[in-house]
PDB file of C-alpha atoms in Angstrom:
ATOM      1  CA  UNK K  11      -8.313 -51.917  -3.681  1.00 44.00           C
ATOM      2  CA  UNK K  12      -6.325 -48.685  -4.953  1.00 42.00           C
ATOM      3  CA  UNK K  13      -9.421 -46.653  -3.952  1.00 46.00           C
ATOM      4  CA  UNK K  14     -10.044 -47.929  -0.715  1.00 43.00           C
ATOM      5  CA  UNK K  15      -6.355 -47.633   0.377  1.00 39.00           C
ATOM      6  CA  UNK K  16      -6.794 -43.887  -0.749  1.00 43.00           C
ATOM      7  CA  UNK K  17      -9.910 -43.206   0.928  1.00 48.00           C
ATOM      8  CA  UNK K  18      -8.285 -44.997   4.159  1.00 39.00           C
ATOM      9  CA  UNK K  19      -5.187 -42.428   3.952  1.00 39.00           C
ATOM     10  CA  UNK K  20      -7.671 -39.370   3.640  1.00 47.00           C
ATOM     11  CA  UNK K  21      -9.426 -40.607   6.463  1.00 41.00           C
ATOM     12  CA  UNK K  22      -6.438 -41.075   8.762  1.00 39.00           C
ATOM     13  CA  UNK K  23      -5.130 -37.229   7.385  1.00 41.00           C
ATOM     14  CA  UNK K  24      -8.142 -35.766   8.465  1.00 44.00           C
ATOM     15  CA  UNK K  25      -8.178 -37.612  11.543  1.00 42.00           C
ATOM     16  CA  UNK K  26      -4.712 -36.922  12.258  1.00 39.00           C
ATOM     17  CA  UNK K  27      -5.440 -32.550  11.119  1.00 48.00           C
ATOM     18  CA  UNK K  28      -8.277 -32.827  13.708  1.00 48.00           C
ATOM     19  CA  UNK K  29      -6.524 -34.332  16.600  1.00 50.00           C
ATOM     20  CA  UNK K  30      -3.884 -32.065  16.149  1.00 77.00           C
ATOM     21  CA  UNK K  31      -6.924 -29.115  16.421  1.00 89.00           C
ATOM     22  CA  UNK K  32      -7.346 -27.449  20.115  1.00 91.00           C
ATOM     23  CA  UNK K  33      -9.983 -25.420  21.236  1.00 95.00           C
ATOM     24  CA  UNK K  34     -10.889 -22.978  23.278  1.00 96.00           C
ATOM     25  CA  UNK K  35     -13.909 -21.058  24.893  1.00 97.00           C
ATOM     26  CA  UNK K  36     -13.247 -17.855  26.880  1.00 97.00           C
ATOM     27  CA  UNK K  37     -14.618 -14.892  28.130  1.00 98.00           C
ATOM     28  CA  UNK K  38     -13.096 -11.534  29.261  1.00 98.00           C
ATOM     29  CA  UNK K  39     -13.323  -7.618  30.153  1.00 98.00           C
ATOM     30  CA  UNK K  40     -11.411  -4.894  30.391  1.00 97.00           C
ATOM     31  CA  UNK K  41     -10.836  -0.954  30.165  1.00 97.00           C
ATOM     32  CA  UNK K  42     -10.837   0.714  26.566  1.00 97.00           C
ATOM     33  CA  UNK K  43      -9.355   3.993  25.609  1.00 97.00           C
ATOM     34  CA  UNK K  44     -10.876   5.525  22.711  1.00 97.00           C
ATOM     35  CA  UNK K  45     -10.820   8.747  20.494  1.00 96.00           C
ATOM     36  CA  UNK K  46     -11.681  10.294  17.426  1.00 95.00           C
ATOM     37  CA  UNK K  47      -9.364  10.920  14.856  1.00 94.00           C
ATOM     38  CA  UNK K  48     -10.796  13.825  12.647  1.00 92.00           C
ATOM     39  CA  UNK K  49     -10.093  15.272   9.724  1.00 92.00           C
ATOM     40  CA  UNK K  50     -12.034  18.725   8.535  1.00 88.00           C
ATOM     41  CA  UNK K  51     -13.870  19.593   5.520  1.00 84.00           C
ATOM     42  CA  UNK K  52     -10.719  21.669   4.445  1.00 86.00           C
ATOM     43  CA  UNK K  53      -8.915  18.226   4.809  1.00 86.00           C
ATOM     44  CA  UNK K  54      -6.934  19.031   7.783  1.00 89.00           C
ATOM     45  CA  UNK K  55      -6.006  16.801  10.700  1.00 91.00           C
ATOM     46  CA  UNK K  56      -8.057  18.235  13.820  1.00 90.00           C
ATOM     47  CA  UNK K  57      -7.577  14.697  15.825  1.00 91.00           C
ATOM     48  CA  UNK K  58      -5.749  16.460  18.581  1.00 91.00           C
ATOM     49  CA  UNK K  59      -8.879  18.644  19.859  1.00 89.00           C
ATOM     50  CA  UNK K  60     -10.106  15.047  21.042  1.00 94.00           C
ATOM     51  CA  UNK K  61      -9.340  13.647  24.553  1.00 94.00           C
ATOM     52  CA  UNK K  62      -9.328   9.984  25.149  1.00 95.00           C
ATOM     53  CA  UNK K  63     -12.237   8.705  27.595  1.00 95.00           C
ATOM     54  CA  UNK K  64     -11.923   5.715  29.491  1.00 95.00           C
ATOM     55  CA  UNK K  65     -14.848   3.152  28.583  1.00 96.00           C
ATOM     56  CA  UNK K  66     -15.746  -0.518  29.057  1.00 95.00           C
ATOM     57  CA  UNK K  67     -15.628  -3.385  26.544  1.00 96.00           C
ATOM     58  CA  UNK K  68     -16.253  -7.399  27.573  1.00 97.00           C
ATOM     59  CA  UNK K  69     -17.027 -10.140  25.231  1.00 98.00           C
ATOM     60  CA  UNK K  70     -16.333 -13.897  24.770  1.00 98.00           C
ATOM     61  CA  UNK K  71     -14.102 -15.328  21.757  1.00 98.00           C
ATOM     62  CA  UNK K  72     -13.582 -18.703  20.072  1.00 97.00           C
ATOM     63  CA  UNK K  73      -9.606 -20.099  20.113  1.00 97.00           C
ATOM     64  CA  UNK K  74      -9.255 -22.459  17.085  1.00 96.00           C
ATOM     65  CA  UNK K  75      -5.705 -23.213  16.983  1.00 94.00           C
ATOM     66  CA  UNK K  76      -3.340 -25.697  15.266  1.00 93.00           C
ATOM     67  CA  UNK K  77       0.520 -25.991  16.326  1.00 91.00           C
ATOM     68  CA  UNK K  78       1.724 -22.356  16.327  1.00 93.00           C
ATOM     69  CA  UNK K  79      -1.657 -20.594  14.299  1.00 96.00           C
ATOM     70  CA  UNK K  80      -4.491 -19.884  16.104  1.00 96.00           C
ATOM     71  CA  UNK K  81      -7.936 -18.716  14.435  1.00 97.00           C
ATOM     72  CA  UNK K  82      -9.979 -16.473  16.895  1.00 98.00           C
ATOM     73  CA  UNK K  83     -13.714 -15.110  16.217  1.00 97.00           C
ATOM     74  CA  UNK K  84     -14.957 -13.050  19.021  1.00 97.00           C
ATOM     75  CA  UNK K  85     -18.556 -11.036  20.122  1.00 98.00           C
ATOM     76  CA  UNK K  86     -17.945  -8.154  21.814  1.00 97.00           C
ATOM     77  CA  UNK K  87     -19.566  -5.332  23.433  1.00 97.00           C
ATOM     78  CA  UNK K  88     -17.093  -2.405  23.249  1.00 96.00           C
ATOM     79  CA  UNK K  89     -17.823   1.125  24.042  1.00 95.00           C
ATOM     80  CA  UNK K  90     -16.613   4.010  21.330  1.00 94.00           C
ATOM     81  CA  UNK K  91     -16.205   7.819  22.107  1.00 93.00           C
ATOM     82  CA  UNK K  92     -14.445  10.836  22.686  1.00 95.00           C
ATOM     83  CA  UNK K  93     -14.744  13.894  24.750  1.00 94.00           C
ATOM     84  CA  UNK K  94     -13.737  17.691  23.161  1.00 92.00           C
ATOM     85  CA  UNK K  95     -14.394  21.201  24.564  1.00 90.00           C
ATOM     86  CA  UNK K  96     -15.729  22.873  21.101  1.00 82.00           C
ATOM     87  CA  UNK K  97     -16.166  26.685  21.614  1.00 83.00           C
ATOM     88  CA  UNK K  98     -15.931  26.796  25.308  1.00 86.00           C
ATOM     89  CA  UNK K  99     -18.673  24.035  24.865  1.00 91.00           C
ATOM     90  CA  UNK K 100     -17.490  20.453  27.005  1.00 93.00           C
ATOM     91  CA  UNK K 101     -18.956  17.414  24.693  1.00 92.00           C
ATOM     92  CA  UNK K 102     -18.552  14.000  25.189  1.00 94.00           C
ATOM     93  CA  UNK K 103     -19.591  11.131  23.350  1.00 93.00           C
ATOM     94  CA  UNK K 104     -20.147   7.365  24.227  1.00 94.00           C
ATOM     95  CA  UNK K 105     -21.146   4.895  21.412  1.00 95.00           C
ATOM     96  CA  UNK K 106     -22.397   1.126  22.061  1.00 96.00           C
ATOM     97  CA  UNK K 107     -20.987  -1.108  19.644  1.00 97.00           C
ATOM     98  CA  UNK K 108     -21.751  -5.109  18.921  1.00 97.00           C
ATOM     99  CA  UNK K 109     -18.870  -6.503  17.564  1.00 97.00           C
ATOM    100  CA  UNK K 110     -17.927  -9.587  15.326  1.00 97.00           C
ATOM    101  CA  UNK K 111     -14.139  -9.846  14.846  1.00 97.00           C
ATOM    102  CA  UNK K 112     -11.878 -12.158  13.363  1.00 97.00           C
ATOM    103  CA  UNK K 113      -7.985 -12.425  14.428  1.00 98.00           C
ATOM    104  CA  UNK K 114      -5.163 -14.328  13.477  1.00 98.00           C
ATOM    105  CA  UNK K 115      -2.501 -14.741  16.339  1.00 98.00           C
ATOM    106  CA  UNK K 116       0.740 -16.919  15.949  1.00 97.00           C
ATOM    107  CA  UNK K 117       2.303 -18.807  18.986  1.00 96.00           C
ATOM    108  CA  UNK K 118       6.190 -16.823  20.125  1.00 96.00           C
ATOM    109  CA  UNK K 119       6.538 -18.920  22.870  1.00 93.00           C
ATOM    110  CA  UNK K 120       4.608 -21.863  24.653  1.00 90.00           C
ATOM    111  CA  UNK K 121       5.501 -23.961  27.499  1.00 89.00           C
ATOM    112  CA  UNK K 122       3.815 -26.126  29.980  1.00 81.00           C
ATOM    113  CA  UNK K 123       2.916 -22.989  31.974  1.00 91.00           C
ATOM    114  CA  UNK K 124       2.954 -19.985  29.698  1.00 95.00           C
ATOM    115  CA  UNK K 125       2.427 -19.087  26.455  1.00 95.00           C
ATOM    116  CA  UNK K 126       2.953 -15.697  23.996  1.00 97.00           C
ATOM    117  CA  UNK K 127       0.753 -14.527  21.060  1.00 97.00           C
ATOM    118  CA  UNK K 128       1.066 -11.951  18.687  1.00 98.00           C
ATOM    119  CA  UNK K 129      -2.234 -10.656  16.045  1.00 98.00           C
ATOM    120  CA  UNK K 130      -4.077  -8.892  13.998  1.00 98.00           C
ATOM    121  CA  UNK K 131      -7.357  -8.945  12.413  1.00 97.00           C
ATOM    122  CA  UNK K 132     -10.704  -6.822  11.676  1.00 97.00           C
ATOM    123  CA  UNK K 133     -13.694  -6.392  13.062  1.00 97.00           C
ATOM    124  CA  UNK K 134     -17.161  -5.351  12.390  1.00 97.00           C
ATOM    125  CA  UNK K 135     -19.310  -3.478  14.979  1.00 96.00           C
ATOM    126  CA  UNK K 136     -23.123  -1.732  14.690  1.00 96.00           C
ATOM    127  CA  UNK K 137     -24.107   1.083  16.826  1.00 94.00           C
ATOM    128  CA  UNK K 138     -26.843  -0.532  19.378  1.00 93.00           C
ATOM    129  CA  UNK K 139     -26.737   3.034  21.100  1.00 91.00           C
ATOM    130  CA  UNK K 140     -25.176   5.492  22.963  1.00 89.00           C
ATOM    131  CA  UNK K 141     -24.742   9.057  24.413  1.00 91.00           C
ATOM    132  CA  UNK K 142     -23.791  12.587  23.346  1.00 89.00           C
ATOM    133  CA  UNK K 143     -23.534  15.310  25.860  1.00 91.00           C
ATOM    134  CA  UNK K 144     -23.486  19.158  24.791  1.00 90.00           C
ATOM    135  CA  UNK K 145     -22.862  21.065  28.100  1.00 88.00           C
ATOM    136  CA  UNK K 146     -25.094  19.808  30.284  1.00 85.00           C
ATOM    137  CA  UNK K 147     -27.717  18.251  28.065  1.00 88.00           C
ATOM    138  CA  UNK K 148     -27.780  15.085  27.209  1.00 88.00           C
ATOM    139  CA  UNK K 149     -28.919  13.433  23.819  1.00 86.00           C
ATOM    140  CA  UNK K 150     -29.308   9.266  23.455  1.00 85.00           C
ATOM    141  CA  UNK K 151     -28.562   8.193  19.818  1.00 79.00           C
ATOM    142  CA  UNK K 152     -31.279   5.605  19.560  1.00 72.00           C
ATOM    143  CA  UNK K 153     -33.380   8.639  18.802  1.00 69.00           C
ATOM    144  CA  UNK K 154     -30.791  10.421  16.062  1.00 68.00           C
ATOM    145  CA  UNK K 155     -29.133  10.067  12.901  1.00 75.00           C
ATOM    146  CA  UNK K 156     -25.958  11.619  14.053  1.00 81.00           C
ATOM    147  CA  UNK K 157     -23.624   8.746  13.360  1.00 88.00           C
ATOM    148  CA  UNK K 158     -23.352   5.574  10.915  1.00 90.00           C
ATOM    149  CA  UNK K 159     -24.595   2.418  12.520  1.00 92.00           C
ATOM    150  CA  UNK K 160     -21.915   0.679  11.435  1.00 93.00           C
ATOM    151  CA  UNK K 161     -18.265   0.825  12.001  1.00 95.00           C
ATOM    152  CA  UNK K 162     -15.448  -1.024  11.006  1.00 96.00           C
ATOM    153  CA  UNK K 163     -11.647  -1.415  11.030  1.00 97.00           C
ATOM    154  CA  UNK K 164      -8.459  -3.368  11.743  1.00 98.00           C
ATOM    155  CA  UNK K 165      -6.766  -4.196  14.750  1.00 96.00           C
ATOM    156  CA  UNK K 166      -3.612  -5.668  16.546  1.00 97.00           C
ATOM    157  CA  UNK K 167      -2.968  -7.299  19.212  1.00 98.00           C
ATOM    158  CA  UNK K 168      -0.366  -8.884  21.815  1.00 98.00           C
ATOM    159  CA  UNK K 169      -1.993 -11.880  23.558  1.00 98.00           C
ATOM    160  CA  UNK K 170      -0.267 -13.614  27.035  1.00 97.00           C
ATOM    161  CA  UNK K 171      -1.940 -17.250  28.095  1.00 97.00           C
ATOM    162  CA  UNK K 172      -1.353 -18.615  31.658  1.00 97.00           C
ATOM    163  CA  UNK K 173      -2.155 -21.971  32.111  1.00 95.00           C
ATOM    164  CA  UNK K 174      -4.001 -22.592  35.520  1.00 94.00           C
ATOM    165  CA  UNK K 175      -5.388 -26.104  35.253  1.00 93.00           C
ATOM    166  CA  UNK K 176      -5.133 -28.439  32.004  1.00 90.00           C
ATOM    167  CA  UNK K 177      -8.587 -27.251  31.241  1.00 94.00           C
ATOM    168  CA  UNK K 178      -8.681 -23.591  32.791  1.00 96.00           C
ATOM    169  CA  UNK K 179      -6.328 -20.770  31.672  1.00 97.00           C
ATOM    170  CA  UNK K 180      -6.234 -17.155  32.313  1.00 98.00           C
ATOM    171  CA  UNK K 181      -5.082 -14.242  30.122  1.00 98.00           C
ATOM    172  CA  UNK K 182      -4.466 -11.143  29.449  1.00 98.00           C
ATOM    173  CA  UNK K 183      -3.686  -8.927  26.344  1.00 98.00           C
ATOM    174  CA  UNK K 184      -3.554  -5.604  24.924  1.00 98.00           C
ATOM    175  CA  UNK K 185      -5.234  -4.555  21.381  1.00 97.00           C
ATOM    176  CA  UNK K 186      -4.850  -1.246  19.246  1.00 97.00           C
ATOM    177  CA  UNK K 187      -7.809  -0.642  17.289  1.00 96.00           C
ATOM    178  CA  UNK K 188      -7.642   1.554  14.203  1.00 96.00           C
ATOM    179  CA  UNK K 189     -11.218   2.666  12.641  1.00 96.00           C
ATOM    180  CA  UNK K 190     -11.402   2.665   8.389  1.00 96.00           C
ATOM    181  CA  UNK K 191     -15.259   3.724   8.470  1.00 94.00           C
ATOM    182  CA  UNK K 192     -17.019   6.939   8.562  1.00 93.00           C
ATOM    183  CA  UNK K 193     -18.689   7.067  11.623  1.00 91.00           C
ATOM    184  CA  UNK K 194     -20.759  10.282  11.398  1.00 87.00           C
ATOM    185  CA  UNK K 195     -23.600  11.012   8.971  1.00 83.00           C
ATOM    186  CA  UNK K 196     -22.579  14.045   7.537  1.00 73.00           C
ATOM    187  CA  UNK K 197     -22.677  15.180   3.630  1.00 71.00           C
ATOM    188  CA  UNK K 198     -19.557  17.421   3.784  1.00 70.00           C
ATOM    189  CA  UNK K 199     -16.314  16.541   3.587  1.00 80.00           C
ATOM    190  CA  UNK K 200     -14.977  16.074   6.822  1.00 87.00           C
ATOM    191  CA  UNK K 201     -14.226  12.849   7.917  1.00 91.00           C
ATOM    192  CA  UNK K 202     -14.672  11.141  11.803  1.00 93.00           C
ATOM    193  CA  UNK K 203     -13.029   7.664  13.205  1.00 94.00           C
ATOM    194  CA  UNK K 204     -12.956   5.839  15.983  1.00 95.00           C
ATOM    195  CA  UNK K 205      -9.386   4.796  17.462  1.00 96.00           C
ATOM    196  CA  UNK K 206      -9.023   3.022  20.643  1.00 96.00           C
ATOM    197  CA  UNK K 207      -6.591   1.012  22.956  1.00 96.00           C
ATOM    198  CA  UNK K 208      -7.917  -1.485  25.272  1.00 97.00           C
ATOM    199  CA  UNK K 209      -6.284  -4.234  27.970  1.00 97.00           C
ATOM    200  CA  UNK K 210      -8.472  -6.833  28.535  1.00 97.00           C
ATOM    201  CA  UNK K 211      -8.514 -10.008  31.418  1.00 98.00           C
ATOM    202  CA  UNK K 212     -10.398 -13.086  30.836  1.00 98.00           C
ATOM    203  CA  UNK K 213     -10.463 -16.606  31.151  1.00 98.00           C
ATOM    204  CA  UNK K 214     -10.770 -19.318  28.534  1.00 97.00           C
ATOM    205  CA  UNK K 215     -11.737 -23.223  28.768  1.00 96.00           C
ATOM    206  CA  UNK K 216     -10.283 -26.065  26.934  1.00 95.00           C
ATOM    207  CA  UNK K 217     -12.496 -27.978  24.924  1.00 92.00           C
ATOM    208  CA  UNK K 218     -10.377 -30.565  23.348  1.00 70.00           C
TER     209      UNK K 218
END
């Protein structure tokens, strides 16, 4: 009798954990600002010869949240890059990355139409392609081992929900991304980042 009482309790805590459980499908798109931040073989900070460039990234994400927590794994297609004039020389620089990230936001404020998330997280992303330009010649990286395929770092983020229907919300939200990897293939020293900014739009979908 003991054990069935106890295996009726855990039952009706899981239950009661899952009900408590929403989800959420969405998709969005926005502008992203990105740059290099460099550092020379000598070990000084040259970030500052590298202008921002205004690039694309879209994506769809997975909300997982439980009262104030949420749990959000996203795919993403986000553009990386830079532009520099080197030696009178204009470059520029625009890397496709595939994404997997993984955020943790928690709820500031929620009411019946609005709500107010703040995050941070990591993410993952490989290099499916891109572009370097050197004057007026361009170069595609599918057929060079210029940079790392894979690039990784943290990121933050500032997340607002409106709701529009009880199954259909829109939002929007701003995320600072800050790269930790090596990005180019290069045997000195020197070392190459990616760093962006990017405001995003989107629309998610209740599923429970």
């Amino acid at each position: 009798m003991k054990h069935i009482i106890l295996s009726v309790l855990l039952f009706s805590a899981v239950q009661l954990s899952y009900s408590q459980t929403k989800m959420s499908l969405g998709i969005y798109a926005g502008p992203t600002y990105s740059s290099f931040s460099f550092i020379n073989s000598e070990g000084i900070d040259q970030s500052e010869l590298y202008e921002t460039s205004e690039l694309k990234t879209f994506g769809i994400l997975l909300n997982i949240q439980k009262s104030k927590h949420t749990f959000r794994p996203s795919l993403q297609f986000r553009q990386g890059g830079s532009k520099a004039t080197i030696g009178g020389t204009p470059m520029t620089w625009k890397l496709n990355y595939v994404d997997f990230q993984a955020a943790y936001l928690f709820e500031l404020l929620n009411n019946d139409f609005v709500s107010l998330k703040l995050g941070a997280g990591g993410y993952a992303g490989y290099l499916a392609g891109g572009e370097q330009t050197i004057g007026t010649k361009s170069y595609s990286l599918n057929e060079q081992e210029v940079f790392s395929p894979i690039d990784f770092g943290v990121n933050g983020m500032v997340n607002t929900e409106f709701s529009i229907t009880k199954t259909l919300n829109f939002f929007v939200e701003y995320k600072i991304g800050l790269g930790l990897s090596q990005i180019e293939n290069d045997e000195t020293e020197q070392q190459t980042k990616n760093n962006y900014h990017a405001f995003k739009a989107g629309l998610s979908f209740n599923l429970k």
